[in-house]
mmCIF file of C-alpha atoms in Angstrom:
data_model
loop_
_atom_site.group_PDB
_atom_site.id
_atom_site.type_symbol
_atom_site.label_atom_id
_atom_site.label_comp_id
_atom_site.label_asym_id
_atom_site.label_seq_id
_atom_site.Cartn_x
_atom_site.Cartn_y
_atom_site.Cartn_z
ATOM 1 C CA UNK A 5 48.052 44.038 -11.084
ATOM 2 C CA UNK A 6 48.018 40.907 -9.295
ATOM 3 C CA UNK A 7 48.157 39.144 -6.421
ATOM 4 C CA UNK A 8 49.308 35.430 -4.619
ATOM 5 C CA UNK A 9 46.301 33.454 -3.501
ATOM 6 C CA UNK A 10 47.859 30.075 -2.871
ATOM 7 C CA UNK A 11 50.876 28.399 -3.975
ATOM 8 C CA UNK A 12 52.169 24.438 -3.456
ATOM 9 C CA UNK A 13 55.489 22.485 -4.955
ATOM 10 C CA UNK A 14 54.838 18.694 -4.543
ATOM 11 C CA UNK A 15 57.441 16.055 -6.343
ATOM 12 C CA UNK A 16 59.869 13.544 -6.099
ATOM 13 C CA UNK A 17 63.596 14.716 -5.903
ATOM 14 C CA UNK A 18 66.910 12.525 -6.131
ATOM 15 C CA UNK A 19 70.190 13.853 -4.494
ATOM 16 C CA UNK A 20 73.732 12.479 -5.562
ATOM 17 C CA UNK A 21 76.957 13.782 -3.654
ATOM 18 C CA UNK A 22 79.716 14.366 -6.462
ATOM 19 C CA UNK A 23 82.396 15.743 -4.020
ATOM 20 C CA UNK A 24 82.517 16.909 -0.089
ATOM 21 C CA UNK A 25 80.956 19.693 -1.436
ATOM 22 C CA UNK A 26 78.855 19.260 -4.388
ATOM 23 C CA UNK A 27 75.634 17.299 -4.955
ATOM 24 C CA UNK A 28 73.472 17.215 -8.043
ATOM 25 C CA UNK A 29 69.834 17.159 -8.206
ATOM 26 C CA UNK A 30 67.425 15.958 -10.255
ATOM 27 C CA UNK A 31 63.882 15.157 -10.117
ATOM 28 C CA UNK A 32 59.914 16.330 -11.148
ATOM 29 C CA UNK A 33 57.585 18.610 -9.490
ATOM 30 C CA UNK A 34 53.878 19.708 -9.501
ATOM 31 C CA UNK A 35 53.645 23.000 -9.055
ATOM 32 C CA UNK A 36 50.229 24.729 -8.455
ATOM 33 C CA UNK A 37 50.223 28.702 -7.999
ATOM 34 C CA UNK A 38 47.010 30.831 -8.097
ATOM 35 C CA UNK A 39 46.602 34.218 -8.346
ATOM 36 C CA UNK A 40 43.924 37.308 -8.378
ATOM 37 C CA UNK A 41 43.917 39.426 -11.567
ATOM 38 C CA UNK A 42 43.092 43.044 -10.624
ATOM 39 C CA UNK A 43 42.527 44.570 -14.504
ATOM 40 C CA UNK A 44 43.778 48.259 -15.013
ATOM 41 C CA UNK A 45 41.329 49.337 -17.418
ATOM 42 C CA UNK A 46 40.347 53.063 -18.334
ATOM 43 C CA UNK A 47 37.053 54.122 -17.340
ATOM 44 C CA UNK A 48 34.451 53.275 -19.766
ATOM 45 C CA UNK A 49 35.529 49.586 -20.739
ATOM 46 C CA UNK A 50 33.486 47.163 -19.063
ATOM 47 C CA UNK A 51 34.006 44.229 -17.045
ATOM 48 C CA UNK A 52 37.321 45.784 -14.885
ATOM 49 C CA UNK A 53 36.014 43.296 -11.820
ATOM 50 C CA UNK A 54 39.002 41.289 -10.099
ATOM 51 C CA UNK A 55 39.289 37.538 -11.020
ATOM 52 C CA UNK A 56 40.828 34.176 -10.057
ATOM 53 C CA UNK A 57 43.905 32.366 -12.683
ATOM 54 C CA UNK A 58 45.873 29.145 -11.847
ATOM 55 C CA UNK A 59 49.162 28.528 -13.650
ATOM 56 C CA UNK A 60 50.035 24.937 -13.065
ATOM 57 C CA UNK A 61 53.371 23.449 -14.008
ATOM 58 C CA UNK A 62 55.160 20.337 -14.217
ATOM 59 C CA UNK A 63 58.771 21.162 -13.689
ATOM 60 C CA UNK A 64 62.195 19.000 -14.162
ATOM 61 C CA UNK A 65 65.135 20.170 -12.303
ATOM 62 C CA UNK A 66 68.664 19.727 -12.909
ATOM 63 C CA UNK A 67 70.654 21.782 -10.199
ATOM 64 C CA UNK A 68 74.060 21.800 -9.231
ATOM 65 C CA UNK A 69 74.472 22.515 -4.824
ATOM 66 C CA UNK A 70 77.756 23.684 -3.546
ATOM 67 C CA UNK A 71 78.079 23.336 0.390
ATOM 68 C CA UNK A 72 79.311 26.429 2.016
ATOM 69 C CA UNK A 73 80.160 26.449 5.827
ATOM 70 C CA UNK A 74 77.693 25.553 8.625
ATOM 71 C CA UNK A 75 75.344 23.645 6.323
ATOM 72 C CA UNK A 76 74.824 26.612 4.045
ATOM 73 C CA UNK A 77 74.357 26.157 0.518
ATOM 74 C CA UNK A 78 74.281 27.471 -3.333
ATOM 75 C CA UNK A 79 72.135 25.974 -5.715
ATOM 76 C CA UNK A 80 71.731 26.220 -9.611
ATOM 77 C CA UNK A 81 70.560 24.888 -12.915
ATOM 78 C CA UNK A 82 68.355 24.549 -15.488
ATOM 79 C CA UNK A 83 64.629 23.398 -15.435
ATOM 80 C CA UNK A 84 62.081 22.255 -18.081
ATOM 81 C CA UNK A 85 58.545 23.356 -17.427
ATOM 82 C CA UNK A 86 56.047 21.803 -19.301
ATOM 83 C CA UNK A 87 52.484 23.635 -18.545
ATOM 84 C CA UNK A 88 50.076 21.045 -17.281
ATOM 85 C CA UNK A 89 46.732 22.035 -19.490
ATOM 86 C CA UNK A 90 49.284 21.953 -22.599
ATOM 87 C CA UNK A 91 50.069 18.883 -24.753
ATOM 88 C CA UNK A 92 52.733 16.635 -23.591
ATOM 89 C CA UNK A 93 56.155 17.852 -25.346
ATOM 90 C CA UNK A 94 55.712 21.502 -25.261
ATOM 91 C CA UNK A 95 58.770 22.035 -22.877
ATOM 92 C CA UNK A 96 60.180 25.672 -21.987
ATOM 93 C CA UNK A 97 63.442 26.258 -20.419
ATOM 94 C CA UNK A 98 64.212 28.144 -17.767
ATOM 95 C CA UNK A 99 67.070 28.594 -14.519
ATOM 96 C CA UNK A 100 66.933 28.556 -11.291
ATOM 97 C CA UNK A 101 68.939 29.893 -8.472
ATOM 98 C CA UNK A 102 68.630 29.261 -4.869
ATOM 99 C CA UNK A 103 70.606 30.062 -1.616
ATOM 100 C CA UNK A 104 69.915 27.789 1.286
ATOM 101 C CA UNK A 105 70.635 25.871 4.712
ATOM 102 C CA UNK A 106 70.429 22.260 6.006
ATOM 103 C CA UNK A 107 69.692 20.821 9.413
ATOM 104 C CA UNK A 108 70.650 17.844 10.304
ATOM 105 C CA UNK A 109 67.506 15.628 11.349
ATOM 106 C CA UNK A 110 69.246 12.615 12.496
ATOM 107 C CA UNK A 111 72.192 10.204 10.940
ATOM 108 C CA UNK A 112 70.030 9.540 7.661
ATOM 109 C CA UNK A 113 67.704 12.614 7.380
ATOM 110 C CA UNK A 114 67.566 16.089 6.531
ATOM 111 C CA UNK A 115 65.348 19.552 5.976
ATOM 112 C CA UNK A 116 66.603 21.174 3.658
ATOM 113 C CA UNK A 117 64.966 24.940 3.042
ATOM 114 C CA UNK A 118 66.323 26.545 -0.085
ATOM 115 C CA UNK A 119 64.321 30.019 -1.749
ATOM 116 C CA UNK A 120 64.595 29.776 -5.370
#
């Protein structure tokens, strides 16, 4: 079994709009996510203590947002992660989907908090 210990996104994202409703994103991000390792081992076999793994990732995103009523949105696309420890090249693909909402910080700003 396992368990979260610590997990942190940092990277540079670029928005476009495309329509009233629809933006495109695009961008890299660091992503650093450590976990605790609990092994489920029959009795006898040594070494069954719990221990620390990091899985770190460099990820590029390429997600299509659709704008849904009172700053809610949809996001999705597909993503490259290339493992950080790996050689550079080694890319795997994966998806993402997200559901979200924006406030408004001003004329030019915005938080944007979107669960993916």
């Amino acid at each position: 079994s396992y368990e979260g210990k610590f997990f942190f996104d940092l990277g540079f994202l670029f928005l476009t709009p495309i329509s009233e409703k629809w933006e495109f994103e695009t961008g890299v991000t660091y992503s650093s996510n450590k976990f605790q390792i609990t092994p489920n081992l029959p009795p006898g076999f040594p070494d069954g203590r719990p221990y620390d793994t990091k899985i770190n990732n460099w990820v590029i995103s390429a997600n299509f947002r659709k704008y849904l009523p009172k700053r809610f949105f949809i996001q999705a696309g597909p993503n490259l992660s290339q493992p950080s420890r790996d050689s550079f090249g080694y890319f795997r693909l994966g998806f993402s989907l997200g559901f979200g909402k924006e406030f408004k910080l001003g004329e030019k700003y915005s938080l944007l908090i979107s669960p993916t």
